Coordinates of C-alpha atoms in Angstrom, one line a residue:
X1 CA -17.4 156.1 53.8
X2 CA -14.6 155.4 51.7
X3 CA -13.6 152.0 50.3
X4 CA -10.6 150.2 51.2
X5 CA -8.4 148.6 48.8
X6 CA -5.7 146.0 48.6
X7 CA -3.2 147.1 48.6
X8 CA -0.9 144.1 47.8
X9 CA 2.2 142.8 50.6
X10 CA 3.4 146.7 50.5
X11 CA 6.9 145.5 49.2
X12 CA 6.9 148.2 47.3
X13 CA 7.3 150.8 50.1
X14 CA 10.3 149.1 51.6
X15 CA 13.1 151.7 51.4
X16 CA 15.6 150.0 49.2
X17 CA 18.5 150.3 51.4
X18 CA 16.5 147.9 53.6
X19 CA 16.5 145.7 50.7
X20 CA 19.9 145.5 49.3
X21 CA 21.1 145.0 53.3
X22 CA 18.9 141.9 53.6
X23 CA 20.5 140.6 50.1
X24 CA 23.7 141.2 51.2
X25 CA 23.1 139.4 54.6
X26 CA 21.5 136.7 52.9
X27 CA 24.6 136.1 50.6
X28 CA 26.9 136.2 53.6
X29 CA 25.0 133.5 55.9
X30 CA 24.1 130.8 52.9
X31 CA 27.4 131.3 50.5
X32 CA 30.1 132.4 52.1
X33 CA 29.6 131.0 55.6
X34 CA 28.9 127.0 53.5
X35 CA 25.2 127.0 55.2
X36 CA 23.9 126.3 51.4
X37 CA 25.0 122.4 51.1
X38 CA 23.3 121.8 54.6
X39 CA 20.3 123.1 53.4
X40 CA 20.8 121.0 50.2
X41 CA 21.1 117.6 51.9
X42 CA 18.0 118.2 53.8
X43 CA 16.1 118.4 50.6
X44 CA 14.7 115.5 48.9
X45 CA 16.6 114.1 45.5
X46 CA 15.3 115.4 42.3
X47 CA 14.5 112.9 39.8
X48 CA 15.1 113.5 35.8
X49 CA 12.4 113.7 33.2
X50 CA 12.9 109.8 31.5
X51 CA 13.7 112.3 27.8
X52 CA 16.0 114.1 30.0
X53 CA 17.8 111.3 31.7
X54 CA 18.6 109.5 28.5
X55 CA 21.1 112.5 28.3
X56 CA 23.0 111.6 31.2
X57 CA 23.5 107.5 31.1
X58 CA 24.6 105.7 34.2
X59 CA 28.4 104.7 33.9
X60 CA 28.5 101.3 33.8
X61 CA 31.5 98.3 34.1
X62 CA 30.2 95.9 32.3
X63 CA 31.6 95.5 28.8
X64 CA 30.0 91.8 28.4
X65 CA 27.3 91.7 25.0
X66 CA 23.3 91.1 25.9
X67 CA 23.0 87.8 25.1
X68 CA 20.4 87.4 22.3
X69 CA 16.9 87.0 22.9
X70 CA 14.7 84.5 22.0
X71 CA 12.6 85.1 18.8
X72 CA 9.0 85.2 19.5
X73 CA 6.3 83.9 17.3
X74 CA 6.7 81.9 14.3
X75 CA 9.2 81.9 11.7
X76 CA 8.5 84.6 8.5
X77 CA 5.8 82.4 6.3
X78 CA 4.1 83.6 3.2
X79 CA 7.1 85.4 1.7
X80 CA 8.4 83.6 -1.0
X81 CA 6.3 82.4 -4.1
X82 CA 7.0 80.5 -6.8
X83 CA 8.7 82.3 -9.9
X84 CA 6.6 81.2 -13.1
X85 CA 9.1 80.2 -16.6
X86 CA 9.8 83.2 -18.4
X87 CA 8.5 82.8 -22.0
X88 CA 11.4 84.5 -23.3
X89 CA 14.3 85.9 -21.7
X90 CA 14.5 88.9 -19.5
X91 CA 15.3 92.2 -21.8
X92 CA 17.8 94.5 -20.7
X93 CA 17.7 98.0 -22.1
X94 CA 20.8 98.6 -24.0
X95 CA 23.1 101.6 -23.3
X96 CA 23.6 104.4 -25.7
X97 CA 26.4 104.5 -28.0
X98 CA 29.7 106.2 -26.5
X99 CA 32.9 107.1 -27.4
X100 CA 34.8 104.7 -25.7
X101 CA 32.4 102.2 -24.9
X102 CA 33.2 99.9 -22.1
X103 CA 31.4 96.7 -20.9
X104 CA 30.9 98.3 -17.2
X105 CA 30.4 102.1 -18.5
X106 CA 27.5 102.5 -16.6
X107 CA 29.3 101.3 -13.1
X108 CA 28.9 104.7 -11.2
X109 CA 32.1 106.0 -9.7
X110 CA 32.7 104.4 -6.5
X111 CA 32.0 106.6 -3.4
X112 CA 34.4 107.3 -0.3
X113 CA 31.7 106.7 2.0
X114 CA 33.4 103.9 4.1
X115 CA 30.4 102.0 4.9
X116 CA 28.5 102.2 1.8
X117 CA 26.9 99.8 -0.6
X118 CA 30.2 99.3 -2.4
X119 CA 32.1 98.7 0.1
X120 CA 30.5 95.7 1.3
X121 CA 32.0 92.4 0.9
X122 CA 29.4 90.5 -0.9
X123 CA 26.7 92.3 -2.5
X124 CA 24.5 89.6 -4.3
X125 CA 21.6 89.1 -6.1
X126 CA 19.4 86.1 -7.1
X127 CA 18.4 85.2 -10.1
X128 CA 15.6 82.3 -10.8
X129 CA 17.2 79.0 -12.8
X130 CA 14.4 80.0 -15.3
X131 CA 16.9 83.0 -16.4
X132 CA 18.4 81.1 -18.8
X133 CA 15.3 79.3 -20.4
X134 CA 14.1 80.0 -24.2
X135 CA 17.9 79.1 -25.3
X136 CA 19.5 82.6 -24.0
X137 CA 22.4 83.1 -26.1
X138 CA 26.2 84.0 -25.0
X139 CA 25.6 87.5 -26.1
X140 CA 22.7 87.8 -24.0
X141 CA 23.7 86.0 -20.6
X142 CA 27.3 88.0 -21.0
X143 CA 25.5 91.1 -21.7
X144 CA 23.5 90.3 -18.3
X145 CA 26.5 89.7 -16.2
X146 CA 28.2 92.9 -17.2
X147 CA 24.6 94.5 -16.4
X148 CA 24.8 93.8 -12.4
X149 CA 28.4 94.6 -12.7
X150 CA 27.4 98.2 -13.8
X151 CA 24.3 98.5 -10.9
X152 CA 27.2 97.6 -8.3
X153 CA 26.2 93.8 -7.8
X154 CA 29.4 92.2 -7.3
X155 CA 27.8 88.3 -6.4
X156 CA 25.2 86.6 -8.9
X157 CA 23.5 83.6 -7.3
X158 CA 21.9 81.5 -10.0
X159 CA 19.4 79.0 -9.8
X160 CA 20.8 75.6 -11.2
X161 CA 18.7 72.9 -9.1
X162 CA 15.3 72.9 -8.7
X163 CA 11.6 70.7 -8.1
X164 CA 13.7 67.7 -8.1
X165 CA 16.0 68.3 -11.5
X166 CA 19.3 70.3 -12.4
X167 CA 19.2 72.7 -15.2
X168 CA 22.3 71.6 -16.4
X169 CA 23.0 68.1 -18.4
X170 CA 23.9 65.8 -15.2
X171 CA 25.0 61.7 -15.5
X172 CA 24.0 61.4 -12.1
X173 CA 20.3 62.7 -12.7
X174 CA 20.4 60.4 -16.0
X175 CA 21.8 57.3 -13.8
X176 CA 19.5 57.4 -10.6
X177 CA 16.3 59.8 -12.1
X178 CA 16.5 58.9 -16.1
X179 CA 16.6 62.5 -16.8
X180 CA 19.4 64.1 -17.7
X181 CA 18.1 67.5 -16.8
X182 CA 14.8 69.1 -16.1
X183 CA 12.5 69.8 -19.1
X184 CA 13.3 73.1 -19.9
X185 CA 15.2 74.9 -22.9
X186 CA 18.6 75.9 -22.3
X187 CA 22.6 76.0 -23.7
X188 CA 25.0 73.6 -22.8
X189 CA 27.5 76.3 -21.6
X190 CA 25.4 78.9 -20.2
X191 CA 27.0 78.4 -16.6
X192 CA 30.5 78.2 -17.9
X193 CA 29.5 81.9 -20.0
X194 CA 27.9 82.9 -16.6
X195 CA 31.0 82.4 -14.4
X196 CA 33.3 83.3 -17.5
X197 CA 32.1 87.0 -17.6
X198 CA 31.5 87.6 -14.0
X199 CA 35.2 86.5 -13.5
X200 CA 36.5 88.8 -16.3
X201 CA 34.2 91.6 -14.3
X202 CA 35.9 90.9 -10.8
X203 CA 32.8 89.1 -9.3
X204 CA 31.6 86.3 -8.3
X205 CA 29.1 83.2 -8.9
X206 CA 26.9 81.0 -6.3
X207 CA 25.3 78.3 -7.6
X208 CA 21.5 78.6 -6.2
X209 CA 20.0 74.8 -4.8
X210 CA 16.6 76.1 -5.1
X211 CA 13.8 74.3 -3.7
X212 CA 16.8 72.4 -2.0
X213 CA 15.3 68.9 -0.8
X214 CA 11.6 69.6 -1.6
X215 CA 9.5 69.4 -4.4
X216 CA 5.8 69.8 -5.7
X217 CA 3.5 68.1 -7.7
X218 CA 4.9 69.8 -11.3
X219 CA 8.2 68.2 -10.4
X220 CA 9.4 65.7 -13.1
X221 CA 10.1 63.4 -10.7
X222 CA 7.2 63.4 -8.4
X223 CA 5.2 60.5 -9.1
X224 CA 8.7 58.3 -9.3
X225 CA 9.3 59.9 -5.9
X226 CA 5.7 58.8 -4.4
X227 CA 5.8 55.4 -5.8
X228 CA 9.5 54.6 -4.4
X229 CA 8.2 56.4 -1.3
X230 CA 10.6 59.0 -1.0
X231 CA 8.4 61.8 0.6
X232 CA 7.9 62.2 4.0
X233 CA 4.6 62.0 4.8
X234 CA 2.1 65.2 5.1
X235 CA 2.1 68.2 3.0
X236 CA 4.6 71.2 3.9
X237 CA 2.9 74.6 4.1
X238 CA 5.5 76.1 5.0
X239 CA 4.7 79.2 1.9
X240 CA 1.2 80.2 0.8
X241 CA -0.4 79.1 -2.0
X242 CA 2.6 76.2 -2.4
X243 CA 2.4 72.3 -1.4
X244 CA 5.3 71.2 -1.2
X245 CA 6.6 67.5 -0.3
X246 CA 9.8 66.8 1.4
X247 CA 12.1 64.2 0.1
X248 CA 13.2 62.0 3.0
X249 CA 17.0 62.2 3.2
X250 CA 16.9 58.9 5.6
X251 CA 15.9 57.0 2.7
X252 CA 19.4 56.0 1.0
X253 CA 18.7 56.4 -2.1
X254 CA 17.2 60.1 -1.8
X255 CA 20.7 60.7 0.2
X256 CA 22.8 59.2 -2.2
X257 CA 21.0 61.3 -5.0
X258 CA 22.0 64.7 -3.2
X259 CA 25.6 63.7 -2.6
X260 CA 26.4 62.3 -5.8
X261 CA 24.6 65.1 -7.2
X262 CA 26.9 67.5 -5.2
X263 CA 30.0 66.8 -5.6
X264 CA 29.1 66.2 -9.9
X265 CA 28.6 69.7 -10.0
X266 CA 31.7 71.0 -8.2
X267 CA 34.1 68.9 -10.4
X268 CA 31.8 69.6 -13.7
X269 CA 32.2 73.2 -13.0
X270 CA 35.6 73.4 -10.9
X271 CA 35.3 77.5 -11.5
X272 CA 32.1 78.0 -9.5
X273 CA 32.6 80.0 -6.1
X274 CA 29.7 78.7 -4.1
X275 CA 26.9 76.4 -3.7
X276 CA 24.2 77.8 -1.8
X277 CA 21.1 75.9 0.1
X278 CA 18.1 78.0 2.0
X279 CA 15.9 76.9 4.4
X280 CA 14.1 74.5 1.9
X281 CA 16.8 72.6 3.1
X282 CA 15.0 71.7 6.1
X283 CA 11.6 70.3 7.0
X284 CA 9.1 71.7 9.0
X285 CA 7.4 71.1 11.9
X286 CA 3.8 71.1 10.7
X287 CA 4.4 67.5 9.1
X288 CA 2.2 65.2 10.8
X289 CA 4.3 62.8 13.7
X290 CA 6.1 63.8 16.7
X291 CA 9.3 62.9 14.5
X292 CA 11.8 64.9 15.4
X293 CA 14.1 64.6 12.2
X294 CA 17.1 67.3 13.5
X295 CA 19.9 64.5 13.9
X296 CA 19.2 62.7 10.8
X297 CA 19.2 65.8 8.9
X298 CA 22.7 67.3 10.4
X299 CA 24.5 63.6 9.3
X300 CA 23.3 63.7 6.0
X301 CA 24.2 67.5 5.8
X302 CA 27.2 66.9 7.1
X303 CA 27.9 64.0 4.5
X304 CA 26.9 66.1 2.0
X305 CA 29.6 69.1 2.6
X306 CA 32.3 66.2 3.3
X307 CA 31.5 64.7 -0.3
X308 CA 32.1 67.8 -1.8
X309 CA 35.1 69.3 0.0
X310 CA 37.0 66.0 -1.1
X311 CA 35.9 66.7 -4.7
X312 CA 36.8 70.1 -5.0
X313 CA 38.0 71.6 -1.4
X314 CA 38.3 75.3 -3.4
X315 CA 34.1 75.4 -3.5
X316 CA 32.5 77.5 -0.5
X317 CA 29.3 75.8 1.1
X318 CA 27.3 78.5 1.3
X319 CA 23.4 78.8 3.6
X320 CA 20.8 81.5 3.4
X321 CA 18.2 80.5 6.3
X322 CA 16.4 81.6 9.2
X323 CA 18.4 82.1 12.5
X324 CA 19.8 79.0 14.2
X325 CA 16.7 79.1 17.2
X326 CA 13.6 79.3 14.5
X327 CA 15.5 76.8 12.5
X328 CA 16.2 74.3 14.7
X329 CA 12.5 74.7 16.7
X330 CA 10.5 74.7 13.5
X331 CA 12.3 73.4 10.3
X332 CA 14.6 70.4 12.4
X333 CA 17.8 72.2 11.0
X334 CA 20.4 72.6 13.5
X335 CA 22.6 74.2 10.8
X336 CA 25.5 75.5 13.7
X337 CA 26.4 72.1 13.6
X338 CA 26.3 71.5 9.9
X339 CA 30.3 72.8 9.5
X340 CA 29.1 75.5 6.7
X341 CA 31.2 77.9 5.4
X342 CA 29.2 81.5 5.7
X343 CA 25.3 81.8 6.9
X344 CA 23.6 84.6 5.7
X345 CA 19.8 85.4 8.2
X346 CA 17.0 85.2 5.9
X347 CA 15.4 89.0 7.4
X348 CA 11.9 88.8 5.0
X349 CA 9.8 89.6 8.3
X350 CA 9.6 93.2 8.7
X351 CA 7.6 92.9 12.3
X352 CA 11.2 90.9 13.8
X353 CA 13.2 92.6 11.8
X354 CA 15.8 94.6 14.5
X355 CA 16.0 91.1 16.4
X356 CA 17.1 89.4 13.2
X357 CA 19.9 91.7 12.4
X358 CA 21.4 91.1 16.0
X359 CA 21.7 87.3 14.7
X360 CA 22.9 88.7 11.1
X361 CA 26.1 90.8 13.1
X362 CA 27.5 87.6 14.0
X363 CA 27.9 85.8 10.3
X364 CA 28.3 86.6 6.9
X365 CA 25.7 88.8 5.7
X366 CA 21.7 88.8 5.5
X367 CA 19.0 88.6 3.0
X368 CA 16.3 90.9 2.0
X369 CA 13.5 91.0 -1.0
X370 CA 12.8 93.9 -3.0
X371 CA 10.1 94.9 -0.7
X372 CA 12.8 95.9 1.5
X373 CA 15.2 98.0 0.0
X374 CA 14.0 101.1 2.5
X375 CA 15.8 99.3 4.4
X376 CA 19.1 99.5 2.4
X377 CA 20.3 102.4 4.0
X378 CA 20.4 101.0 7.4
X379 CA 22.4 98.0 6.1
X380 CA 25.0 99.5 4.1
X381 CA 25.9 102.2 7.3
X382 CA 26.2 99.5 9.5
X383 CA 29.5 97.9 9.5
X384 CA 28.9 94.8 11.6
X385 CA 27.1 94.0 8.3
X386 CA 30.0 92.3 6.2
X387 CA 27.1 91.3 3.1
X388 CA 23.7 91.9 1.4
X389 CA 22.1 89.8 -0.5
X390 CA 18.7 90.8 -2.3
X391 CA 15.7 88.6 -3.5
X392 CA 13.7 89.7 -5.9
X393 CA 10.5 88.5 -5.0
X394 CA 8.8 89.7 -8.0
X395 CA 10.6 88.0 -10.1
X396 CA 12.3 91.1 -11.4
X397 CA 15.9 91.1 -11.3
X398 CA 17.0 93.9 -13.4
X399 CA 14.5 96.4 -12.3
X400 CA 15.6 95.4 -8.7
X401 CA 19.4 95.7 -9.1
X402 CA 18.4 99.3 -10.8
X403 CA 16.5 100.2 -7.7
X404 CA 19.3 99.6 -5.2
X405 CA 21.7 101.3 -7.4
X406 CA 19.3 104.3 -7.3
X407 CA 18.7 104.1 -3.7
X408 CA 22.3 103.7 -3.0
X409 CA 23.2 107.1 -5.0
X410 CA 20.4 108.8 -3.4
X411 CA 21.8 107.6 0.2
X412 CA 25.5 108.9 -0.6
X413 CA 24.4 112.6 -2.0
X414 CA 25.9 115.0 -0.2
X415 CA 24.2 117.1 2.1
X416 CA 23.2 120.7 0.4
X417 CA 24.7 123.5 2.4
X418 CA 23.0 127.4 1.8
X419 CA 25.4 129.4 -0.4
X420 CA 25.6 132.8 2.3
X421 CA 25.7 135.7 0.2
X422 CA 26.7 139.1 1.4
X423 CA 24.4 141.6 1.1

């Protein structure tokens, strides 16, 4: 008895005139008598892939910004750490011999890249007051300035206040501290050399308020400060591994010491661009005491700009600090109502980063360290971005401008394209 097979739908036997007839018929009834689109309505809606979707966005009428969002967590903390005295000054490696030689011969030709590192408006770098310890010479802190100049650093912010003393002879610190500067070795005119040279180069010089209103225990004036109770009380943790004290602008005298102090240094150095402050110009909400400290703070800040405009109204008043929300909430400065002239966003926390640089877009620049120059790239092609300022955490300011001008040149190389041969 034979075995029957399967022999499938038997499609395969259809003559194919029968076939091409019921094509043909089919064509007629959905296309050409408009029978498809009623079909097509009955049928449910097909929804997009999300990867796919992104392809096709929604038009939309609104042309109003997202407002910002409010940070989360706690401001960056651990970042910054004290910079120890250099026991002699920095060395900077020398070019070679050439045969013109020229002060800025190592400045790399500038690149038509429209939003590159060169062509942002302010493009600074710190450097610690302890840069001009050990005596440095003219030759030397010339020699330095023309040095940034040639790694496309057109802004040098220099430390000249710090732990409670200027680094610079002041009547003001002789009068009220009986100091006339702070202990450490240095020229008379190494500030007048400083902004001398960077002039001469087409840049620019920011006098660097480090440590702004607080101070630790190495301070010169600490004990004078505990004794005439100047500190507000509790120790500000603000950094690991630092205790600092806050000096307590209510009391007159600290106020008066700040102002004076101020507007000394704007008419002993009429040439200077800037003055900068951070956010140690602030206190911080870990103090002990529900004191909230934000009004007193804006007045004296407020005072302390005022005093200085009227002695030299050419001098920009200058802030590096964390956005306005994280400064007000945790270190009592309100500083959008302190009348500054430019606010750069301190941006040293990598996890808040994105969210920092929406509060950056809206002011003068931000800051970095030199743990984040991968993120240089991002910066410079952004032109909401109108400055960069870096801080060399390490306390290595010429290896640091060297690595942004390496970055940068890597950033701007052209992309290769095969050479076709024919074969």
């Amino acid at each position: 008895m034979g075995t029957n097979k399967n022999r499938g739908c038997g499609c395969l036997r259809i003559p194919l005139s029968v076939i091409i007839l019921m094509l043909g018929g089919s064509y007629w009834w959905l296309i050409y008598l408009g029978n498809f689109n009623k079909i097509a309505k009955l049928l449910p809606p097909i929804q997009l892939p999300h990867p796919i979707a992104n392809l096709f966005p929604s038009q939309s009428t609104s042309s109003k910004p997202l407002p910002l969002p409010i940070p989360t967590g706690l401001p960056p903390v651990a970042i910054r750490q004290p910079v120890a005295v250099a026991s002699e000054p920095p060395k900077i490696d020398k070019p070679k011999p050439q045969a013109s030689p020229s002060p800025i011969a190592a400045s790399p030709p500038p690149t038509n890249l429209q939003n590159s590192w060169e062509k942002k408006a302010i493009r600074g770098i710190y450097l610690s007051r302890y840069q001009i310890t050990n005596n440095a010479d003219e030759q030397t802190i010339r020699q330095r300035v023309r040095y940034y100049r040639s790694q496309g650093i057109n802004t040098i912010i220099h430390g000249v206040w710090g732990n409670g003393c200027t680094m610079y002879d002041s009547e003001v610190m002789q009068q009220m501290l009986g100091a006339k500067s702070c202990p450490n070795l240095f020229q008379d005119r190494w500030l007048e050399w400083t902004i001398d040279e960077a002039h001469k180069q087409g840049m620019q010089v920011h006098a660097y308020f480090e440590k702004g209103i607080k101070i630790d225990k190495d301070s010169p004036i600490f004990d004078r400060a505990i004794a005439k109770k100047w500190i507000v009380p509790g120790v500000d943790r603000t950094y690991a591994k630092v205790e600092h004290y806050v000096l307590d602008v209510e009391v007159p005298e600290v106020a008066d010491l700040f102002k004076k102090m101020l507007a000394e240094f704007v008419v002993k150095y009429p040439k200077i661009d800037a003055v900068q402050w951070d956010d140690y110009l602030g206190y911080h909400a870990e103090l002990p005491g529900k004191v909230d400290r934000t009004a007193s703070l804006t007045t004296f800040v407020q005072q302390l700009i005022a005093g200085m405009k009227a002695a030299n109204p050419a001098v920009s008043f200058d802030l590096c600090h964390h956005n306005p929300y994280w400064a007000k909430r945790y270190f009592a400065a309100d500083w959008e109502k302190w009348k500054v002239d430019r606010v750069f966003i301190q941006d040293y926390n990598e996890k808040n980063f994105k969210d920092e640089l929406n509060y950056a877009v809206n002011y003068a620049g931000v800051a970095i360290t030199d743990g984040q120059l991968h993120r240089l790239k991002e910066l410079t092609v952004n032109p909401k971005i109108k400055g960069i300022l870096i801080f060399p955490l390490a306390g290595k300011p010429e290896e640091t401008a060297a690595r942004v001008q390496k970055i940068d040149r890597e950033n701007n190389k052209p992309a290769l394209i095969p050479k076709v041969t024919n074969n």
